[in-house]
PDB file of C-alpha atoms in Angstrom:
ATOM      1  CA  UNK A1363       8.116   1.331  -1.128  1.00 55.00           C
ATOM      2  CA  UNK A1364       9.000   4.939  -1.667  1.00 57.00           C
ATOM      3  CA  UNK A1365       6.876   7.604  -3.310  1.00 77.00           C
ATOM      4  CA  UNK A1366       8.278   9.189  -6.383  1.00 84.00           C
ATOM      5  CA  UNK A1367       8.264  12.882  -5.362  1.00 92.00           C
ATOM      6  CA  UNK A1368      10.297  15.973  -6.227  1.00 93.00           C
ATOM      7  CA  UNK A1369      12.589  17.536  -3.660  1.00 94.00           C
ATOM      8  CA  UNK A1370      10.240  19.979  -2.176  1.00 93.00           C
ATOM      9  CA  UNK A1371       7.457  17.393  -1.842  1.00 96.00           C
ATOM     10  CA  UNK A1372      10.113  14.939  -0.135  1.00 95.00           C
ATOM     11  CA  UNK A1373      10.872  17.702   2.405  1.00 96.00           C
ATOM     12  CA  UNK A1374       7.022  18.358   2.888  1.00 96.00           C
ATOM     13  CA  UNK A1375       6.288  14.688   3.368  1.00 96.00           C
ATOM     14  CA  UNK A1376       9.144  14.149   5.859  1.00 96.00           C
ATOM     15  CA  UNK A1377       7.732  17.107   7.979  1.00 96.00           C
ATOM     16  CA  UNK A1378       4.292  15.637   7.937  1.00 97.00           C
ATOM     17  CA  UNK A1379       5.467  12.325   8.738  1.00 96.00           C
ATOM     18  CA  UNK A1380       7.185  13.725  11.761  1.00 96.00           C
ATOM     19  CA  UNK A1381       3.815  15.366  12.874  1.00 97.00           C
ATOM     20  CA  UNK A1382       2.149  12.198  12.264  1.00 97.00           C
ATOM     21  CA  UNK A1383       4.629  10.257  14.455  1.00 95.00           C
ATOM     22  CA  UNK A1384       4.056  12.835  17.203  1.00 96.00           C
ATOM     23  CA  UNK A1385       0.371  12.650  17.019  1.00 96.00           C
ATOM     24  CA  UNK A1386       0.031   8.752  16.868  1.00 95.00           C
ATOM     25  CA  UNK A1387       2.543   8.453  19.916  1.00 93.00           C
ATOM     26  CA  UNK A1388       0.231  10.481  22.202  1.00 93.00           C
ATOM     27  CA  UNK A1389      -1.714   8.805  24.960  1.00 90.00           C
ATOM     28  CA  UNK A1390      -5.125   7.929  23.908  1.00 90.00           C
ATOM     29  CA  UNK A1391      -4.224   8.318  20.209  1.00 93.00           C
ATOM     30  CA  UNK A1392      -6.327   6.188  17.674  1.00 96.00           C
ATOM     31  CA  UNK A1393      -4.139   5.725  14.535  1.00 97.00           C
ATOM     32  CA  UNK A1394      -6.851   3.722  12.792  1.00 97.00           C
ATOM     33  CA  UNK A1395      -9.450   6.718  13.133  1.00 97.00           C
ATOM     34  CA  UNK A1396      -6.708   9.037  12.098  1.00 98.00           C
ATOM     35  CA  UNK A1397      -5.714   6.980   9.048  1.00 97.00           C
ATOM     36  CA  UNK A1398      -9.368   6.524   7.932  1.00 97.00           C
ATOM     37  CA  UNK A1399      -9.884  10.436   8.238  1.00 98.00           C
ATOM     38  CA  UNK A1400      -6.823  11.112   6.239  1.00 98.00           C
ATOM     39  CA  UNK A1401      -7.882   8.996   3.535  1.00 97.00           C
ATOM     40  CA  UNK A1402     -11.302  10.610   3.617  1.00 96.00           C
ATOM     41  CA  UNK A1403      -9.565  13.915   3.071  1.00 98.00           C
ATOM     42  CA  UNK A1404      -7.704  12.409   0.233  1.00 96.00           C
ATOM     43  CA  UNK A1405     -10.980  11.483  -1.446  1.00 94.00           C
ATOM     44  CA  UNK A1406     -12.309  15.150  -0.754  1.00 96.00           C
ATOM     45  CA  UNK A1407      -9.376  16.665  -2.283  1.00 96.00           C
ATOM     46  CA  UNK A1408      -9.549  14.341  -5.190  1.00 93.00           C
ATOM     47  CA  UNK A1409     -13.121  15.538  -5.933  1.00 93.00           C
ATOM     48  CA  UNK A1410     -12.700  19.282  -5.083  1.00 96.00           C
ATOM     49  CA  UNK A1411     -10.116  20.465  -7.664  1.00 95.00           C
ATOM     50  CA  UNK A1412     -10.197  23.932  -6.545  1.00 96.00           C
ATOM     51  CA  UNK A1413      -9.553  23.199  -2.793  1.00 97.00           C
ATOM     52  CA  UNK A1414      -6.755  20.757  -3.836  1.00 96.00           C
ATOM     53  CA  UNK A1415      -5.090  23.747  -5.765  1.00 96.00           C
ATOM     54  CA  UNK A1416      -5.592  26.254  -3.037  1.00 97.00           C
ATOM     55  CA  UNK A1417      -4.032  24.166  -0.190  1.00 96.00           C
ATOM     56  CA  UNK A1418      -1.162  23.276  -2.606  1.00 96.00           C
ATOM     57  CA  UNK A1419      -0.375  26.799  -3.785  1.00 96.00           C
ATOM     58  CA  UNK A1420       3.064  27.402  -2.449  1.00 92.00           C
ATOM     59  CA  UNK A1421       2.792  30.966  -3.358  1.00 95.00           C
ATOM     60  CA  UNK A1422       0.000  31.717  -0.809  1.00 96.00           C
ATOM     61  CA  UNK A1423       0.404  32.289   2.869  1.00 97.00           C
ATOM     62  CA  UNK A1424       0.777  28.923   4.832  1.00 96.00           C
ATOM     63  CA  UNK A1425      -1.256  30.342   7.677  1.00 97.00           C
ATOM     64  CA  UNK A1426      -4.150  30.994   5.252  1.00 97.00           C
ATOM     65  CA  UNK A1427      -3.934  27.629   3.678  1.00 97.00           C
ATOM     66  CA  UNK A1428      -4.270  26.085   7.269  1.00 97.00           C
ATOM     67  CA  UNK A1429      -7.175  28.206   8.096  1.00 97.00           C
ATOM     68  CA  UNK A1430      -8.857  27.215   5.003  1.00 97.00           C
ATOM     69  CA  UNK A1431      -8.438  23.508   5.643  1.00 98.00           C
ATOM     70  CA  UNK A1432      -9.547  23.861   9.236  1.00 97.00           C
ATOM     71  CA  UNK A1433     -12.706  25.840   8.132  1.00 97.00           C
ATOM     72  CA  UNK A1434     -13.633  23.272   5.738  1.00 97.00           C
ATOM     73  CA  UNK A1435     -13.033  20.351   7.908  1.00 97.00           C
ATOM     74  CA  UNK A1436     -14.030  21.600  11.546  1.00 93.00           C
ATOM     75  CA  UNK A1437     -16.309  19.228  13.256  1.00 95.00           C
ATOM     76  CA  UNK A1438     -16.016  16.633  10.479  1.00 97.00           C
ATOM     77  CA  UNK A1439     -12.558  15.152  11.419  1.00 97.00           C
ATOM     78  CA  UNK A1440     -10.745  15.074  14.895  1.00 97.00           C
ATOM     79  CA  UNK A1441      -8.329  17.612  16.296  1.00 96.00           C
ATOM     80  CA  UNK A1442      -5.623  15.030  15.727  1.00 96.00           C
ATOM     81  CA  UNK A1443      -6.253  14.649  12.104  1.00 98.00           C
ATOM     82  CA  UNK A1444      -6.251  18.606  11.648  1.00 98.00           C
ATOM     83  CA  UNK A1445      -3.013  18.847  13.434  1.00 98.00           C
ATOM     84  CA  UNK A1446      -1.431  16.437  10.869  1.00 98.00           C
ATOM     85  CA  UNK A1447      -3.189  18.402   8.034  1.00 98.00           C
ATOM     86  CA  UNK A1448      -1.719  21.559   9.460  1.00 98.00           C
ATOM     87  CA  UNK A1449       1.858  20.215   8.731  1.00 97.00           C
ATOM     88  CA  UNK A1450       0.696  18.969   5.353  1.00 98.00           C
ATOM     89  CA  UNK A1451      -0.802  22.200   3.985  1.00 97.00           C
ATOM     90  CA  UNK A1452       1.761  24.551   5.668  1.00 97.00           C
ATOM     91  CA  UNK A1453       4.592  22.747   3.711  1.00 96.00           C
ATOM     92  CA  UNK A1454       5.563  23.548   0.124  1.00 96.00           C
ATOM     93  CA  UNK A1455       4.671  20.747  -2.332  1.00 97.00           C
ATOM     94  CA  UNK A1456       5.833  20.593  -5.958  1.00 96.00           C
ATOM     95  CA  UNK A1457       2.335  20.030  -7.176  1.00 96.00           C
ATOM     96  CA  UNK A1458      -1.295  19.399  -5.947  1.00 96.00           C
ATOM     97  CA  UNK A1459      -0.989  15.808  -7.009  1.00 95.00           C
ATOM     98  CA  UNK A1460       2.122  15.300  -4.993  1.00 96.00           C
ATOM     99  CA  UNK A1461       0.370  16.730  -1.976  1.00 97.00           C
ATOM    100  CA  UNK A1462      -2.573  14.261  -2.486  1.00 96.00           C
ATOM    101  CA  UNK A1463      -0.176  11.338  -2.874  1.00 95.00           C
ATOM    102  CA  UNK A1464       1.657  12.561   0.365  1.00 96.00           C
ATOM    103  CA  UNK A1465      -1.482  12.775   2.341  1.00 97.00           C
ATOM    104  CA  UNK A1466      -2.514   9.196   1.175  1.00 96.00           C
ATOM    105  CA  UNK A1467       0.823   7.913   2.283  1.00 96.00           C
ATOM    106  CA  UNK A1468       0.291   9.435   5.645  1.00 97.00           C
ATOM    107  CA  UNK A1469      -3.223   7.822   5.967  1.00 98.00           C
ATOM    108  CA  UNK A1470      -1.680   4.435   4.991  1.00 97.00           C
ATOM    109  CA  UNK A1471       1.069   4.782   7.601  1.00 96.00           C
ATOM    110  CA  UNK A1472      -1.533   5.602  10.290  1.00 97.00           C
ATOM    111  CA  UNK A1473      -3.434   2.584   9.528  1.00 97.00           C
ATOM    112  CA  UNK A1474      -0.395   0.223   9.405  1.00 96.00           C
ATOM    113  CA  UNK A1475       0.662   1.927  12.772  1.00 96.00           C
ATOM    114  CA  UNK A1476      -2.688   0.908  14.170  1.00 97.00           C
ATOM    115  CA  UNK A1477      -2.231  -2.773  12.843  1.00 96.00           C
ATOM    116  CA  UNK A1478       1.246  -2.980  14.370  1.00 94.00           C
ATOM    117  CA  UNK A1479       0.082  -1.625  17.871  1.00 93.00           C
ATOM    118  CA  UNK A1480      -2.652  -4.066  17.813  1.00 94.00           C
ATOM    119  CA  UNK A1481      -0.275  -6.973  16.845  1.00 94.00           C
ATOM    120  CA  UNK A1482      -2.170  -7.576  13.570  1.00 96.00           C
ATOM    121  CA  UNK A1483       0.479  -6.232  11.138  1.00 95.00           C
ATOM    122  CA  UNK A1484       1.327  -9.848   9.899  1.00 93.00           C
ATOM    123  CA  UNK A1485      -2.273 -10.658   9.417  1.00 95.00           C
ATOM    124  CA  UNK A1486      -2.916  -7.390   7.537  1.00 96.00           C
ATOM    125  CA  UNK A1487       0.193  -8.025   5.272  1.00 95.00           C
ATOM    126  CA  UNK A1488      -0.996 -11.461   4.551  1.00 95.00           C
ATOM    127  CA  UNK A1489      -4.654 -10.467   3.715  1.00 96.00           C
ATOM    128  CA  UNK A1490      -3.379  -7.854   1.407  1.00 96.00           C
ATOM    129  CA  UNK A1491      -1.205 -10.402  -0.474  1.00 94.00           C
ATOM    130  CA  UNK A1492      -4.204 -12.779  -0.666  1.00 94.00           C
ATOM    131  CA  UNK A1493      -6.519 -10.105  -2.126  1.00 96.00           C
ATOM    132  CA  UNK A1494      -3.853  -9.059  -4.848  1.00 93.00           C
ATOM    133  CA  UNK A1495      -3.559 -12.673  -5.857  1.00 91.00           C
ATOM    134  CA  UNK A1496      -7.339 -13.009  -6.147  1.00 92.00           C
ATOM    135  CA  UNK A1497      -7.424  -9.887  -8.112  1.00 92.00           C
ATOM    136  CA  UNK A1498      -4.560 -10.872 -10.340  1.00 88.00           C
ATOM    137  CA  UNK A1499      -6.000 -14.294 -11.034  1.00 89.00           C
ATOM    138  CA  UNK A1500      -9.338 -12.797 -12.200  1.00 93.00           C
ATOM    139  CA  UNK A1501      -8.896 -10.597 -15.362  1.00 92.00           C
ATOM    140  CA  UNK A1502     -12.434  -9.399 -15.330  1.00 94.00           C
ATOM    141  CA  UNK A1503     -12.336  -8.351 -11.727  1.00 93.00           C
ATOM    142  CA  UNK A1504      -8.942  -6.732 -12.341  1.00 92.00           C
ATOM    143  CA  UNK A1505     -10.320  -4.758 -15.264  1.00 91.00           C
ATOM    144  CA  UNK A1506     -13.366  -3.785 -13.336  1.00 92.00           C
ATOM    145  CA  UNK A1507     -11.343  -2.415 -10.277  1.00 92.00           C
ATOM    146  CA  UNK A1508      -8.793  -0.684 -12.412  1.00 89.00           C
ATOM    147  CA  UNK A1509     -11.439   0.886 -14.671  1.00 89.00           C
ATOM    148  CA  UNK A1510     -10.614   4.748 -14.672  1.00 84.00           C
ATOM    149  CA  UNK A1511     -14.218   5.501 -16.022  1.00 86.00           C
ATOM    150  CA  UNK A1512     -15.873   3.709 -13.351  1.00 86.00           C
ATOM    151  CA  UNK A1513     -17.127   5.694 -10.141  1.00 87.00           C
ATOM    152  CA  UNK A1514     -14.688   5.010  -7.238  1.00 86.00           C
ATOM    153  CA  UNK A1515     -17.636   4.442  -4.874  1.00 89.00           C
ATOM    154  CA  UNK A1516     -18.937   1.672  -6.976  1.00 91.00           C
ATOM    155  CA  UNK A1517     -15.582  -0.028  -7.124  1.00 92.00           C
ATOM    156  CA  UNK A1518     -15.288   0.160  -3.372  1.00 92.00           C
ATOM    157  CA  UNK A1519     -18.902  -1.230  -2.818  1.00 93.00           C
ATOM    158  CA  UNK A1520     -17.809  -4.178  -5.046  1.00 94.00           C
ATOM    159  CA  UNK A1521     -14.703  -4.798  -3.054  1.00 94.00           C
ATOM    160  CA  UNK A1522     -16.590  -4.408   0.220  1.00 94.00           C
ATOM    161  CA  UNK A1523     -19.124  -6.905  -0.956  1.00 95.00           C
ATOM    162  CA  UNK A1524     -16.405  -9.386  -1.699  1.00 93.00           C
ATOM    163  CA  UNK A1525     -14.261  -8.876   1.565  1.00 94.00           C
ATOM    164  CA  UNK A1526     -16.672  -7.756   4.325  1.00 88.00           C
ATOM    165  CA  UNK A1527     -16.355 -10.067   7.331  1.00 93.00           C
ATOM    166  CA  UNK A1528     -13.408 -12.010   5.710  1.00 96.00           C
ATOM    167  CA  UNK A1529     -10.629  -9.484   6.425  1.00 97.00           C
ATOM    168  CA  UNK A1530      -9.528  -7.100   9.065  1.00 97.00           C
ATOM    169  CA  UNK A1531     -11.115  -3.631   8.882  1.00 96.00           C
ATOM    170  CA  UNK A1532      -7.492  -2.010   8.400  1.00 97.00           C
ATOM    171  CA  UNK A1533      -7.053  -4.348   5.477  1.00 97.00           C
ATOM    172  CA  UNK A1534     -10.406  -3.489   3.921  1.00 97.00           C
ATOM    173  CA  UNK A1535      -9.828   0.171   4.384  1.00 96.00           C
ATOM    174  CA  UNK A1536      -6.353  -0.019   2.618  1.00 97.00           C
ATOM    175  CA  UNK A1537      -7.740  -1.972  -0.112  1.00 96.00           C
ATOM    176  CA  UNK A1538     -10.661   0.298  -0.749  1.00 95.00           C
ATOM    177  CA  UNK A1539      -8.391   3.254  -1.084  1.00 94.00           C
ATOM    178  CA  UNK A1540      -6.280   1.271  -3.588  1.00 93.00           C
ATOM    179  CA  UNK A1541      -9.453   0.787  -5.629  1.00 92.00           C
ATOM    180  CA  UNK A1542     -10.658   4.311  -5.279  1.00 87.00           C
ATOM    181  CA  UNK A1543      -7.369   5.886  -6.433  1.00 84.00           C
ATOM    182  CA  UNK A1544      -6.286   3.229  -9.179  1.00 69.00           C
ATOM    183  CA  UNK A1545      -6.015   6.077 -11.827  1.00 65.00           C
ATOM    184  CA  UNK A1546      -5.857   3.243 -14.473  1.00 61.00           C
ATOM    185  CA  UNK A1547      -2.797   1.317 -12.737  1.00 70.00           C
ATOM    186  CA  UNK A1548      -3.205  -2.227 -11.836  1.00 85.00           C
ATOM    187  CA  UNK A1549      -5.006  -2.697  -8.643  1.00 91.00           C
ATOM    188  CA  UNK A1550      -3.090  -5.819  -8.098  1.00 88.00           C
ATOM    189  CA  UNK A1551       0.215  -4.001  -8.430  1.00 89.00           C
ATOM    190  CA  UNK A1552      -0.812  -1.434  -6.055  1.00 90.00           C
ATOM    191  CA  UNK A1553      -1.912  -4.019  -3.617  1.00 93.00           C
ATOM    192  CA  UNK A1554       1.421  -5.614  -3.836  1.00 91.00           C
ATOM    193  CA  UNK A1555       2.904  -2.115  -3.002  1.00 91.00           C
ATOM    194  CA  UNK A1556       0.981  -2.086   0.231  1.00 93.00           C
ATOM    195  CA  UNK A1557       2.300  -5.588   1.190  1.00 93.00           C
ATOM    196  CA  UNK A1558       5.770  -4.198   0.649  1.00 91.00           C
ATOM    197  CA  UNK A1559       4.912  -1.057   2.599  1.00 92.00           C
ATOM    198  CA  UNK A1560       3.701  -3.316   5.664  1.00 93.00           C
ATOM    199  CA  UNK A1561       7.021  -5.454   5.253  1.00 90.00           C
ATOM    200  CA  UNK A1562       9.069  -2.419   5.365  1.00 89.00           C
ATOM    201  CA  UNK A1563       7.688  -1.517   8.827  1.00 86.00           C
ATOM    202  CA  UNK A1564       9.646  -4.435  10.176  1.00 80.00           C
ATOM    203  CA  UNK A1565      12.749  -3.504   7.996  1.00 78.00           C
ATOM    204  CA  UNK A1566      12.250  -6.747   5.877  1.00 82.00           C
ATOM    205  CA  UNK A1567      11.689  -7.471   2.205  1.00 84.00           C
ATOM    206  CA  UNK A1568       9.072  -9.563   0.642  1.00 88.00           C
ATOM    207  CA  UNK A1569       9.751 -12.698  -1.391  1.00 91.00           C
ATOM    208  CA  UNK A1570       6.703 -13.763  -3.605  1.00 91.00           C
ATOM    209  CA  UNK A1571       7.090 -17.673  -3.765  1.00 92.00           C
ATOM    210  CA  UNK A1572       5.188 -19.822  -6.280  1.00 92.00           C
ATOM    211  CA  UNK A1573       5.216 -23.346  -5.479  1.00 93.00           C
ATOM    212  CA  UNK A1574       4.050 -26.531  -7.175  1.00 89.00           C
ATOM    213  CA  UNK A1575       2.869 -27.887  -3.912  1.00 91.00           C
ATOM    214  CA  UNK A1576       2.162 -26.850  -0.416  1.00 92.00           C
ATOM    215  CA  UNK A1577       5.309 -25.878   1.687  1.00 90.00           C
ATOM    216  CA  UNK A1578       5.675 -27.166   5.304  1.00 91.00           C
ATOM    217  CA  UNK A1579       6.439 -24.850   8.030  1.00 90.00           C
ATOM    218  CA  UNK A1580      10.038 -26.194   8.112  1.00 93.00           C
ATOM    219  CA  UNK A1581      10.503 -25.636   4.419  1.00 92.00           C
ATOM    220  CA  UNK A1582       9.195 -22.089   4.572  1.00 92.00           C
ATOM    221  CA  UNK A1583      11.625 -21.374   7.632  1.00 92.00           C
ATOM    222  CA  UNK A1584      14.531 -22.905   5.589  1.00 92.00           C
ATOM    223  CA  UNK A1585      13.607 -20.996   2.485  1.00 92.00           C
ATOM    224  CA  UNK A1586      13.434 -17.724   4.391  1.00 91.00           C
ATOM    225  CA  UNK A1587      16.758 -18.329   6.003  1.00 93.00           C
ATOM    226  CA  UNK A1588      18.503 -19.204   2.659  1.00 92.00           C
ATOM    227  CA  UNK A1589      16.941 -15.936   1.193  1.00 91.00           C
ATOM    228  CA  UNK A1590      18.173 -13.939   4.176  1.00 91.00           C
ATOM    229  CA  UNK A1591      21.678 -14.987   3.605  1.00 91.00           C
ATOM    230  CA  UNK A1592      21.519 -14.190  -0.102  1.00 90.00           C
ATOM    231  CA  UNK A1593      20.003 -10.781   0.398  1.00 89.00           C
ATOM    232  CA  UNK A1594      21.532  -9.831   3.685  1.00 89.00           C
ATOM    233  CA  UNK A1595      18.150  -8.789   5.289  1.00 87.00           C
ATOM    234  CA  UNK A1596      15.166 -10.527   6.841  1.00 90.00           C
ATOM    235  CA  UNK A1597      12.839 -11.854   4.044  1.00 90.00           C
ATOM    236  CA  UNK A1598       8.863 -12.357   4.555  1.00 90.00           C
ATOM    237  CA  UNK A1599       7.577 -15.146   2.442  1.00 92.00           C
ATOM    238  CA  UNK A1600       4.147 -14.905   0.598  1.00 92.00           C
ATOM    239  CA  UNK A1601       3.439 -18.412  -0.995  1.00 92.00           C
ATOM    240  CA  UNK A1602       0.828 -19.313  -3.629  1.00 92.00           C
ATOM    241  CA  UNK A1603       0.272 -22.701  -5.125  1.00 92.00           C
ATOM    242  CA  UNK A1604       0.385 -23.446  -8.904  1.00 91.00           C
ATOM    243  CA  UNK A1605       0.411 -27.130  -9.929  1.00 89.00           C
ATOM    244  CA  UNK A1606       1.506 -26.044 -13.484  1.00 89.00           C
ATOM    245  CA  UNK A1607       4.930 -25.482 -12.243  1.00 88.00           C
ATOM    246  CA  UNK A1608       5.341 -29.270 -12.238  1.00 87.00           C
ATOM    247  CA  UNK A1609       7.759 -29.227  -9.271  1.00 88.00           C
ATOM    248  CA  UNK A1610      10.105 -26.654  -7.480  1.00 89.00           C
ATOM    249  CA  UNK A1611       9.683 -22.922  -6.823  1.00 92.00           C
ATOM    250  CA  UNK A1612       9.744 -19.712  -8.529  1.00 92.00           C
ATOM    251  CA  UNK A1613      10.793 -16.856  -6.180  1.00 92.00           C
ATOM    252  CA  UNK A1614      10.565 -13.116  -6.854  1.00 91.00           C
ATOM    253  CA  UNK A1615      12.286 -10.558  -4.628  1.00 89.00           C
ATOM    254  CA  UNK A1616      11.950  -7.004  -6.041  1.00 83.00           C
ATOM    255  CA  UNK A1617      12.953  -7.320  -9.700  1.00 83.00           C
ATOM    256  CA  UNK A1618      14.970 -10.493  -9.326  1.00 90.00           C
ATOM    257  CA  UNK A1619      13.437 -13.896 -10.166  1.00 90.00           C
ATOM    258  CA  UNK A1620      14.783 -17.298  -9.195  1.00 90.00           C
ATOM    259  CA  UNK A1621      13.197 -19.940 -11.151  1.00 90.00           C
ATOM    260  CA  UNK A1622      13.925 -23.385  -9.872  1.00 87.00           C
ATOM    261  CA  UNK A1623      10.641 -24.905 -11.273  1.00 86.00           C
ATOM    262  CA  UNK A1624      10.332 -27.845 -13.604  1.00 86.00           C
ATOM    263  CA  UNK A1625       8.536 -25.643 -16.072  1.00 83.00           C
ATOM    264  CA  UNK A1626      11.272 -23.010 -15.971  1.00 82.00           C
ATOM    265  CA  UNK A1627      13.945 -25.539 -16.549  1.00 78.00           C
ATOM    266  CA  UNK A1628      11.914 -26.945 -19.651  1.00 77.00           C
ATOM    267  CA  UNK A1629      11.488 -23.421 -20.922  1.00 81.00           C
ATOM    268  CA  UNK A1630      15.221 -22.703 -20.581  1.00 76.00           C
ATOM    269  CA  UNK A1631      16.300 -25.931 -22.243  1.00 71.00           C
ATOM    270  CA  UNK A1632      13.795 -25.009 -25.091  1.00 76.00           C
ATOM    271  CA  UNK A1633      15.455 -21.615 -25.535  1.00 80.00           C
ATOM    272  CA  UNK A1634      18.868 -23.206 -25.694  1.00 74.00           C
ATOM    273  CA  UNK A1635      17.848 -25.660 -28.335  1.00 70.00           C
ATOM    274  CA  UNK A1636      16.093 -22.960 -30.442  1.00 65.00           C
TER     275      UNK A1636
END
């Protein structure tokens, strides 16, 4: 998943990602704590418009922007987080909004790095997929969590009440950030973007599979191998069951849909006869 950024912001993000990689690679680094602190800074900048504009002002002295951030956050976040933020605010961003989006991306990457180091990336990816399906199948919940007028903290509490103790802490932190910054976009879609982001860390794509019945381990392996041959890269499967298909599968990889279901074939026949 690639952020849509202007050229200056892409360069700024690349520089900050290099700093993030340096920090998370140090002995004793805690990528989960770093990620949570970066996302907390995103929330702060989201609330404080004046601060956000000041740290994104490309016409001001980079050193002054760095000192401003350190003066505001000293004692509230770790030195590792401050070092990443030094790289963020010293760079030239195209807009305050893109600085905010870039910092959020860094926080997400740090959390996924933590999951990867702990051997939990598969579980986090699958949990995010399951949450997206739950939200997508419940229009009232989707509307509530995507509501721009509802306070972000209230939406996060609702999500936490639903998920606490049922998913990994990293999964919960990522999902809460999506809900807090939904900005009117579908929460389900943004959760799916996180699923893709987790998959990209292993240089693979995601196939969303809807099946009329449960697939065996052998069937999943065979389908994954067939899709790997079609697309020329490893494919991670996320499967949900929908008996309404009548039989067969519907597979979505990116914008491409392969409909091999009974319902899909009947619908196609109806279109041909119309």
